[in-house]
mmCIF file with all atom_site columns, C-alpha atoms in Angstrom:
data_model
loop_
_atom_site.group_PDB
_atom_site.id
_atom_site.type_symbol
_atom_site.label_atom_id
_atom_site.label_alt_id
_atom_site.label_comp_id
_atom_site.label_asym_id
_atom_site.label_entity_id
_atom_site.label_seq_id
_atom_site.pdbx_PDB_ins_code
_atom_site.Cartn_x
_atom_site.Cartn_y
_atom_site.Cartn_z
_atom_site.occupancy
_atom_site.B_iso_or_equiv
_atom_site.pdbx_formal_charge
_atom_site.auth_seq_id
_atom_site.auth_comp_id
_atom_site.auth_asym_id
_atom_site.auth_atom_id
_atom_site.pdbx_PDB_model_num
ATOM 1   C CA . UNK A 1 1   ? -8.716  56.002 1.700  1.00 72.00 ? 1   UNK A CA 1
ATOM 2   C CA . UNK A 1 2   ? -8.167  52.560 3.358  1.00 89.00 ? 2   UNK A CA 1
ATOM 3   C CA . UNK A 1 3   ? -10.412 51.022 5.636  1.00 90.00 ? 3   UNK A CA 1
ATOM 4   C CA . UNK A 1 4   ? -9.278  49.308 8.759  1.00 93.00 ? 4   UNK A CA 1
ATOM 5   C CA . UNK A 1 5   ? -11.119 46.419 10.794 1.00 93.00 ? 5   UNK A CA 1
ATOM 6   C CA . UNK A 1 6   ? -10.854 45.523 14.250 1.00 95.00 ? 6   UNK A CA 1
ATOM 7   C CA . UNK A 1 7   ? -12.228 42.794 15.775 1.00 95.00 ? 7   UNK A CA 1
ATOM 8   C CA . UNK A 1 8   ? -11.594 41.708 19.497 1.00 95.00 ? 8   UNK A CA 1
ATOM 9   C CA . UNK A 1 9   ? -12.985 38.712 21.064 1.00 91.00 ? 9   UNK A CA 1
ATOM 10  C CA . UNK A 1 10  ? -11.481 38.122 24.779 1.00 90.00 ? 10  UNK A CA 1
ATOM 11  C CA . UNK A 1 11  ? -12.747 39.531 28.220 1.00 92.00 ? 11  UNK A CA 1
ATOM 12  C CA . UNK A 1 12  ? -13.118 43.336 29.252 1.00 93.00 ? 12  UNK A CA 1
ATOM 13  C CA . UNK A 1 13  ? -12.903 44.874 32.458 1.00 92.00 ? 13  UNK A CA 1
ATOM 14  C CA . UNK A 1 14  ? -12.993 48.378 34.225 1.00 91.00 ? 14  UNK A CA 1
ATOM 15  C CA . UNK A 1 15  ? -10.638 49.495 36.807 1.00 90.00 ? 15  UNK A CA 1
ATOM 16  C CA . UNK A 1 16  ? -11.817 51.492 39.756 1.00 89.00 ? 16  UNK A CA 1
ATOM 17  C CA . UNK A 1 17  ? -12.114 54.832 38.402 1.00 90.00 ? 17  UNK A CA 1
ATOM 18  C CA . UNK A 1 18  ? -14.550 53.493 35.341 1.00 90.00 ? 18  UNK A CA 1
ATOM 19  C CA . UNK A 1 19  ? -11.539 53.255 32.633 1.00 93.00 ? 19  UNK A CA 1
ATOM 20  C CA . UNK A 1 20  ? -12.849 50.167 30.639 1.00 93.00 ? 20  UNK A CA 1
ATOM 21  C CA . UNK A 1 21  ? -10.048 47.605 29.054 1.00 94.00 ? 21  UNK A CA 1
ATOM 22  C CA . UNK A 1 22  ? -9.624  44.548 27.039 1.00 94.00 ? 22  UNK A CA 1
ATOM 23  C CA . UNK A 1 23  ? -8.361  41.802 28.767 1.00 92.00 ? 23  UNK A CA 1
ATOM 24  C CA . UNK A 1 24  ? -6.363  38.802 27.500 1.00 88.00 ? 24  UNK A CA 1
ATOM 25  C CA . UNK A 1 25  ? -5.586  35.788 29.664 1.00 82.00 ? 25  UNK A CA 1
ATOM 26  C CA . UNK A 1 26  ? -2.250  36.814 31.397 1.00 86.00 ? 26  UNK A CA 1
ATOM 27  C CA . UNK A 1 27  ? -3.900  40.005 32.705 1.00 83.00 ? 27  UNK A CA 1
ATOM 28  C CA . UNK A 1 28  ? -3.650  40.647 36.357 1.00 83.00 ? 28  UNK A CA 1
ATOM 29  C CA . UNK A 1 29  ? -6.702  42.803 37.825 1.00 77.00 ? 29  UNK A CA 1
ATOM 30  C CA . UNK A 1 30  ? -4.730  44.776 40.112 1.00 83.00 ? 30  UNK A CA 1
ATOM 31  C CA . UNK A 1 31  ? -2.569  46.299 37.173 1.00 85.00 ? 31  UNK A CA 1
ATOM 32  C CA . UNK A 1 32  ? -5.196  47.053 34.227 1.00 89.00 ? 32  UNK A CA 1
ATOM 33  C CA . UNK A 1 33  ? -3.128  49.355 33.062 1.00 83.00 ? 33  UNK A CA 1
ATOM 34  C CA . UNK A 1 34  ? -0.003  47.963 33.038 1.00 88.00 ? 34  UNK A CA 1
ATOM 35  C CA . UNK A 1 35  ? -1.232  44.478 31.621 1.00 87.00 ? 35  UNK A CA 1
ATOM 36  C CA . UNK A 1 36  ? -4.660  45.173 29.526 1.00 86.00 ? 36  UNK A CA 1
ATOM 37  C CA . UNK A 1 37  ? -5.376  47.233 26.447 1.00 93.00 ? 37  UNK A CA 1
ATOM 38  C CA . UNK A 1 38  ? -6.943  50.390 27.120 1.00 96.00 ? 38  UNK A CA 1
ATOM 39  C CA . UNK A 1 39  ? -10.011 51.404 24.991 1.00 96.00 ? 39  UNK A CA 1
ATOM 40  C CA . UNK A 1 40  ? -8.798  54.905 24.960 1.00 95.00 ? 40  UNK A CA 1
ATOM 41  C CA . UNK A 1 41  ? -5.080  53.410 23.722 1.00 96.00 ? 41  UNK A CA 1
ATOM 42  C CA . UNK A 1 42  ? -6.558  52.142 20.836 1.00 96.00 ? 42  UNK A CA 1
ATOM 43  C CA . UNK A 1 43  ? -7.881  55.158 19.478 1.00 96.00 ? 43  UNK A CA 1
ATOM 44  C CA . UNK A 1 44  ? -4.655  57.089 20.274 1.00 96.00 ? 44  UNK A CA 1
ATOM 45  C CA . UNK A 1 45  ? -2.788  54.524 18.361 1.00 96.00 ? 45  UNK A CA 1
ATOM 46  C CA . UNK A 1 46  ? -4.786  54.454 15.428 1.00 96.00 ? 46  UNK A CA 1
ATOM 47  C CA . UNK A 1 47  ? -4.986  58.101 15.340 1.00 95.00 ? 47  UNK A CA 1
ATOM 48  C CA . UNK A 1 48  ? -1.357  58.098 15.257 1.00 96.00 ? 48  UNK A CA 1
ATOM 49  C CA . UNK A 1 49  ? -0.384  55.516 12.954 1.00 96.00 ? 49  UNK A CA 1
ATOM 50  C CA . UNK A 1 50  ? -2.969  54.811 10.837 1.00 96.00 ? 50  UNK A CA 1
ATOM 51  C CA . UNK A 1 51  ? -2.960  56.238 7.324  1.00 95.00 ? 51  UNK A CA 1
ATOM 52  C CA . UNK A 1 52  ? -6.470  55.588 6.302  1.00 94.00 ? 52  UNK A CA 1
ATOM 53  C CA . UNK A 1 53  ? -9.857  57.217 6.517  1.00 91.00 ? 53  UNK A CA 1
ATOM 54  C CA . UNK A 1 54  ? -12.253 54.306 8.082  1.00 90.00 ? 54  UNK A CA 1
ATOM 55  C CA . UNK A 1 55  ? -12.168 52.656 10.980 1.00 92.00 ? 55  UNK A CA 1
ATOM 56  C CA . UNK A 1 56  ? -14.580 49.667 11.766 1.00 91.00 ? 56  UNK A CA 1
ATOM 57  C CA . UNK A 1 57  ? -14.160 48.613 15.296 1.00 92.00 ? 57  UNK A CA 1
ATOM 58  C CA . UNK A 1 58  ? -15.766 45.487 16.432 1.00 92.00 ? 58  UNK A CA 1
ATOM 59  C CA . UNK A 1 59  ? -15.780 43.762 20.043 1.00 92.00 ? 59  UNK A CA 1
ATOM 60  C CA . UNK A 1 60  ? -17.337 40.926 21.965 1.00 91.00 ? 60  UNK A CA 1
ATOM 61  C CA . UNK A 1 61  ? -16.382 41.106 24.886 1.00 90.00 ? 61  UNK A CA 1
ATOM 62  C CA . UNK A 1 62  ? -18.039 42.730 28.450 1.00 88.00 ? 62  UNK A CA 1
ATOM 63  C CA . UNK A 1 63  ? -18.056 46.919 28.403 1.00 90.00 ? 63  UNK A CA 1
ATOM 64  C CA . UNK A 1 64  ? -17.366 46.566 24.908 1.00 90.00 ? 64  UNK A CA 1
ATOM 65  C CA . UNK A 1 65  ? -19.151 49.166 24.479 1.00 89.00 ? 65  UNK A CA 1
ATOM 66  C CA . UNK A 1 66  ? -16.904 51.533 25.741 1.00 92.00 ? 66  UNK A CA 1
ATOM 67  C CA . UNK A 1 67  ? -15.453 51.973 21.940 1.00 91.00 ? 67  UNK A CA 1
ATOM 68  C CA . UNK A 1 68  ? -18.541 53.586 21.038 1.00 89.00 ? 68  UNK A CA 1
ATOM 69  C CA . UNK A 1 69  ? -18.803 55.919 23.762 1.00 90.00 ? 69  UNK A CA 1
ATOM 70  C CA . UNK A 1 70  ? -14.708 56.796 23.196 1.00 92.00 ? 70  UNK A CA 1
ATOM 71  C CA . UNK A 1 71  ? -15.298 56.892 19.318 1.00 90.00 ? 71  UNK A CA 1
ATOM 72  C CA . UNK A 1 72  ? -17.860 59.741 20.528 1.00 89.00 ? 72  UNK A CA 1
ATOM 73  C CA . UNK A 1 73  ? -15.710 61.496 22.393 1.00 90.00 ? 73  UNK A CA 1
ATOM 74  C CA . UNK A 1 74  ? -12.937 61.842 19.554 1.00 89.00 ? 74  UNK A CA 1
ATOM 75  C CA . UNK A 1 75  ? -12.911 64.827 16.840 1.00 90.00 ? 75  UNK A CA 1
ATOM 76  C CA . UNK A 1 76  ? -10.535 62.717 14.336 1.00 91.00 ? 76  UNK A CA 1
ATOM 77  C CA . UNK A 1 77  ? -9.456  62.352 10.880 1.00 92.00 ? 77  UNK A CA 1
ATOM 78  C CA . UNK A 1 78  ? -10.929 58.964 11.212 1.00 92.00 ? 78  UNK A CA 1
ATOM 79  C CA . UNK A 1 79  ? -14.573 58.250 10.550 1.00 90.00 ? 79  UNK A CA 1
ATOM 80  C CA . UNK A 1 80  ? -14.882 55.513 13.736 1.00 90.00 ? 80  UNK A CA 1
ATOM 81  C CA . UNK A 1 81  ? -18.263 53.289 12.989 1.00 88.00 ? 81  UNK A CA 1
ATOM 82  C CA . UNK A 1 82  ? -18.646 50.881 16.370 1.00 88.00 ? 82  UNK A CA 1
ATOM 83  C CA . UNK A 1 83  ? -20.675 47.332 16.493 1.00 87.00 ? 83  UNK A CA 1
ATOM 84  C CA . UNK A 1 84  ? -20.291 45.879 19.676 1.00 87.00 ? 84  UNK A CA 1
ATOM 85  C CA . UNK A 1 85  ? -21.951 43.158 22.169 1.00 85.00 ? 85  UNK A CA 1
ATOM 86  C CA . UNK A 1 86  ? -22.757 45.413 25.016 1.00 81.00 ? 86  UNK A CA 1
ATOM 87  C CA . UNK A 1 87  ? -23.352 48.649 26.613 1.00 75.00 ? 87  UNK A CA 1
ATOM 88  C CA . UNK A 1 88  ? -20.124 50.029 27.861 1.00 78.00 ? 88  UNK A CA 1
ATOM 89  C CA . UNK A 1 89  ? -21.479 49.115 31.564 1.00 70.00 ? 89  UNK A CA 1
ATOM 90  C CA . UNK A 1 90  ? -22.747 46.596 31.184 1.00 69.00 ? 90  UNK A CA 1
ATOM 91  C CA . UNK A 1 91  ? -21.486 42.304 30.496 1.00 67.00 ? 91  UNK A CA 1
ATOM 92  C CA . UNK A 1 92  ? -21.438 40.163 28.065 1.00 69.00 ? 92  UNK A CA 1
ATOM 93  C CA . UNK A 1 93  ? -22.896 36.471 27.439 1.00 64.00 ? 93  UNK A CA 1
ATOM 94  C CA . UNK A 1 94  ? -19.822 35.113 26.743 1.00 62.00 ? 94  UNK A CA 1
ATOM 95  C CA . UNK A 1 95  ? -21.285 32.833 24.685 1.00 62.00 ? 95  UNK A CA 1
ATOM 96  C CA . UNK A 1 96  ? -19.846 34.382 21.472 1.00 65.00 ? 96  UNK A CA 1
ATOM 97  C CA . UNK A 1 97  ? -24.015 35.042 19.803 1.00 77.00 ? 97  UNK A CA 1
ATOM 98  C CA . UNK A 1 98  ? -22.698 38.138 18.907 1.00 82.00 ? 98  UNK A CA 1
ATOM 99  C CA . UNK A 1 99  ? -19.460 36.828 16.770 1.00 86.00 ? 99  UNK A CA 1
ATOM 100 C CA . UNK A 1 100 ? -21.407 34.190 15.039 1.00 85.00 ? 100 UNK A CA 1
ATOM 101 C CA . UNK A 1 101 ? -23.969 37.248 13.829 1.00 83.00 ? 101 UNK A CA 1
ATOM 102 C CA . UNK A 1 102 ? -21.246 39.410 12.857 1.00 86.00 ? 102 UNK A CA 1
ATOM 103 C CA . UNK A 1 103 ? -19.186 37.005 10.800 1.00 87.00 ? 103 UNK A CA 1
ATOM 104 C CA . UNK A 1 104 ? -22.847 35.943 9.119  1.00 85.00 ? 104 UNK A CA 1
ATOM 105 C CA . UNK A 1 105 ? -23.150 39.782 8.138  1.00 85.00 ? 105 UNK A CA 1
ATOM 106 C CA . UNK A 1 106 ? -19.212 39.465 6.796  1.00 86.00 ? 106 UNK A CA 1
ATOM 107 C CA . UNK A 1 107 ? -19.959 36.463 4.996  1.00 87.00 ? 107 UNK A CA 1
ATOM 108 C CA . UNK A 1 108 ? -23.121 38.061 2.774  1.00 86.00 ? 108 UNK A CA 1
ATOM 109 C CA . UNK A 1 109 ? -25.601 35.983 4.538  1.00 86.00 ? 109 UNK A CA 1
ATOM 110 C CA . UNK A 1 110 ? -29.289 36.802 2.851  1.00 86.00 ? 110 UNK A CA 1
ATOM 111 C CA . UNK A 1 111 ? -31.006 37.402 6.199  1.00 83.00 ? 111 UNK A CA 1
ATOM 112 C CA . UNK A 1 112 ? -28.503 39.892 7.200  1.00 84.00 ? 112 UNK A CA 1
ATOM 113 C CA . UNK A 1 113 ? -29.069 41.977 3.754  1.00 86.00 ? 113 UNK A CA 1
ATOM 114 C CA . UNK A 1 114 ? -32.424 43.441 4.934  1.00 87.00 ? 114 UNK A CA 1
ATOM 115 C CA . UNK A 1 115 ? -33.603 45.622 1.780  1.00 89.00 ? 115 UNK A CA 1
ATOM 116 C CA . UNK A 1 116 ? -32.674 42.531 -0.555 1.00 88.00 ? 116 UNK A CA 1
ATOM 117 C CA . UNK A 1 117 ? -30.207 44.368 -2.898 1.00 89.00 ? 117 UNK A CA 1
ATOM 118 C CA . UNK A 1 118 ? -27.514 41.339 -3.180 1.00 88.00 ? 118 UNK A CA 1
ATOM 119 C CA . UNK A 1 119 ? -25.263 43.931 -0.675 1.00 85.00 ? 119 UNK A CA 1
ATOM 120 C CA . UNK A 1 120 ? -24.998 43.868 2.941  1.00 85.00 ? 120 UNK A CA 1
ATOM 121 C CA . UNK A 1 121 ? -24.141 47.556 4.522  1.00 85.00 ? 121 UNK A CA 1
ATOM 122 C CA . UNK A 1 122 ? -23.013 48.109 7.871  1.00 83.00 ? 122 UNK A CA 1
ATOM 123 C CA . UNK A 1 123 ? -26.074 49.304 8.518  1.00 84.00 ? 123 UNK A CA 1
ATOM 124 C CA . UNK A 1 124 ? -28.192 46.433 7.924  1.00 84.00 ? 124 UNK A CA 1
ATOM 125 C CA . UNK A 1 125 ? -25.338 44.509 9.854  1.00 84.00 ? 125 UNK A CA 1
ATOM 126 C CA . UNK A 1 126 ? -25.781 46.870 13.095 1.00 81.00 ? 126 UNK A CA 1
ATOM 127 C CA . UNK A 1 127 ? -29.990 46.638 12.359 1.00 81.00 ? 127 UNK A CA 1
ATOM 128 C CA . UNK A 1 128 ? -29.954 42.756 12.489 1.00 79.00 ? 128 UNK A CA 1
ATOM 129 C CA . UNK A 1 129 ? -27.827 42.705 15.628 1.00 76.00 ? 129 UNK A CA 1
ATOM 130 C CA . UNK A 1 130 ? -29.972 45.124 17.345 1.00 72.00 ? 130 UNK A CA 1
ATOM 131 C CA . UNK A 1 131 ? -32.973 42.967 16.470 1.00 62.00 ? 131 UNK A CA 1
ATOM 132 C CA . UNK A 1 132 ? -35.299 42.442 19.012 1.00 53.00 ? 132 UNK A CA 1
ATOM 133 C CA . UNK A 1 133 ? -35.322 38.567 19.272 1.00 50.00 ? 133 UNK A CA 1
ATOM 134 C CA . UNK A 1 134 ? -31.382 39.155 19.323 1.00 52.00 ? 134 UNK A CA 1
ATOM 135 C CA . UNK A 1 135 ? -31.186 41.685 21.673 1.00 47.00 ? 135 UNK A CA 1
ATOM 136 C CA . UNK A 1 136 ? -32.404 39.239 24.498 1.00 45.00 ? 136 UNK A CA 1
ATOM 137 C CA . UNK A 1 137 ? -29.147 36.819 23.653 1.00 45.00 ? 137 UNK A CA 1
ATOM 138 C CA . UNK A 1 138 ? -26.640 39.345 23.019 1.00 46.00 ? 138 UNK A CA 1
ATOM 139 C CA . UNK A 1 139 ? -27.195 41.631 26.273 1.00 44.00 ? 139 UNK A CA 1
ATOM 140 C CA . UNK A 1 140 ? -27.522 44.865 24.452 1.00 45.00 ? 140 UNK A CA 1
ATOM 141 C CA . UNK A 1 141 ? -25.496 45.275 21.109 1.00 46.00 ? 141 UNK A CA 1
ATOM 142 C CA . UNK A 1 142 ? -24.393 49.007 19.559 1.00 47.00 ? 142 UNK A CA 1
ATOM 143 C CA . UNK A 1 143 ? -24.191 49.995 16.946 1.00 45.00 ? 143 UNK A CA 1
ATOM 144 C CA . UNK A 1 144 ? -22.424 53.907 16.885 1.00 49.00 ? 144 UNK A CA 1
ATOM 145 C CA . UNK A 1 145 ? -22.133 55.323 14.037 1.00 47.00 ? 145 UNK A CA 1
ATOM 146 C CA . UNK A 1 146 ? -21.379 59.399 14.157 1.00 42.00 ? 146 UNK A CA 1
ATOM 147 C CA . UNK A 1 147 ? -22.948 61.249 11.899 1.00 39.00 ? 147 UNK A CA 1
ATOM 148 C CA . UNK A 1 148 ? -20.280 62.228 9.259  1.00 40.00 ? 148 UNK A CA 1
ATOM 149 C CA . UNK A 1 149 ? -18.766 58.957 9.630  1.00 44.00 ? 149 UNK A CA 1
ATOM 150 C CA . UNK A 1 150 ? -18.848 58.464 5.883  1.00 44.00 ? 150 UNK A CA 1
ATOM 151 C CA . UNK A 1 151 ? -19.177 54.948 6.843  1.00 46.00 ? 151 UNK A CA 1
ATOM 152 C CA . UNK A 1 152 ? -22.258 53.742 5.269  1.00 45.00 ? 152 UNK A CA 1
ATOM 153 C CA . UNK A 1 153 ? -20.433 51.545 1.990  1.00 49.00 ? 153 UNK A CA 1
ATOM 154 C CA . UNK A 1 154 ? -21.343 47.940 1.426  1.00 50.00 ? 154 UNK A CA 1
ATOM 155 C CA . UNK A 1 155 ? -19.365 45.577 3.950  1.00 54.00 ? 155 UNK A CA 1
ATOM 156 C CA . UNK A 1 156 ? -20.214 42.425 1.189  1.00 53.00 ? 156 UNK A CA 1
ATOM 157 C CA . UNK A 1 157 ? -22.204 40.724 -1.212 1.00 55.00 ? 157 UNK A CA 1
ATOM 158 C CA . UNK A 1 158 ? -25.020 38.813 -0.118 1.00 56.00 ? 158 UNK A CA 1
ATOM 159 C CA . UNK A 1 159 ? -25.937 35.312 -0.595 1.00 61.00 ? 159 UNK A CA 1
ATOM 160 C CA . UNK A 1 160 ? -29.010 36.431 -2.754 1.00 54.00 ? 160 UNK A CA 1
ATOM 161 C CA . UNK A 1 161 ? -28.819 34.964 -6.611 1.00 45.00 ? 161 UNK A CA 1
ATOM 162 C CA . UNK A 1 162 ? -25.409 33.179 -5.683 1.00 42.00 ? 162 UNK A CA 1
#
């Protein structure tokens, strides 16, 4: 089955009760959820309209991690694998570390391909962004991956013997 990728890079937000959001620029605090994108929306949606098996869901933005808890939560069709910037209470850096990481997984960079087979997998992507030295930039990255996800195929080739 196909495999979809999301990737949001913007601002997130929680309203009172805890709901958390992604926030674009014309998004008025008061009104979450009338004017943001509601982590919980986006797995309804896909769960209705999308077709395929896979979902990888990226984010770097604050509470990001909020699509890992709600990819938790959901008994779905879809096999939901999560890599995101932050705990789901907790903010980002803003400074975009976590992007730059991600797209070096994406593009088959050799330090990203940890067991030095010429493939990066996702998890070797989610290990090198919850690396240590890392960790203290990008303000807690996750990586969620359930458990019969079926998510564990090769995201690239990696730079080694290129």
């Amino acid at each position: 089955g196909d495999t979809l990728i999301l990737y949001f890079a913007g601002h997130g937000s929680r309203d009172k009760q805890g709901k958390a959001f992604f926030v674009s620029y014309d998004a008025k605090g008061g009104a979450l959820p009338q004017t943001a994108w509601a982590v919980a929306s986006i797995f309804e949606t896909l769960e209705q309209e999308f077709r395929g098996r896979r979902a990888l869901l990226t984010a770097d933005c604050c509470y990001s991690g909020s699509l890992a808890l709600e990819a938790k939560r959901r008994d779905s069709r879809i096999a939901y694998a999560c890599l995101t910037s932050s705990l789901s209470n907790v903010t980002s850096t803003g400074k975009w570390t976590f992007t730059e990481c991600l797209l070096e997984g994406f593009q088959g960079q050799p330090w990203v391909d940890l067991n030095r087979d010429g493939r990066v997998e996702l998890a070797e992507l989610a290990e090198t962004l919850e690396h240590p030295e890392l960790r203290k930039v990008l303000m807690n990255p996750r990586f969620s991956r359930p458990a019969r996800s079926g998510m564990s195929a090769s995201i690239c080739a990696s730079g080694k013997g290129r």
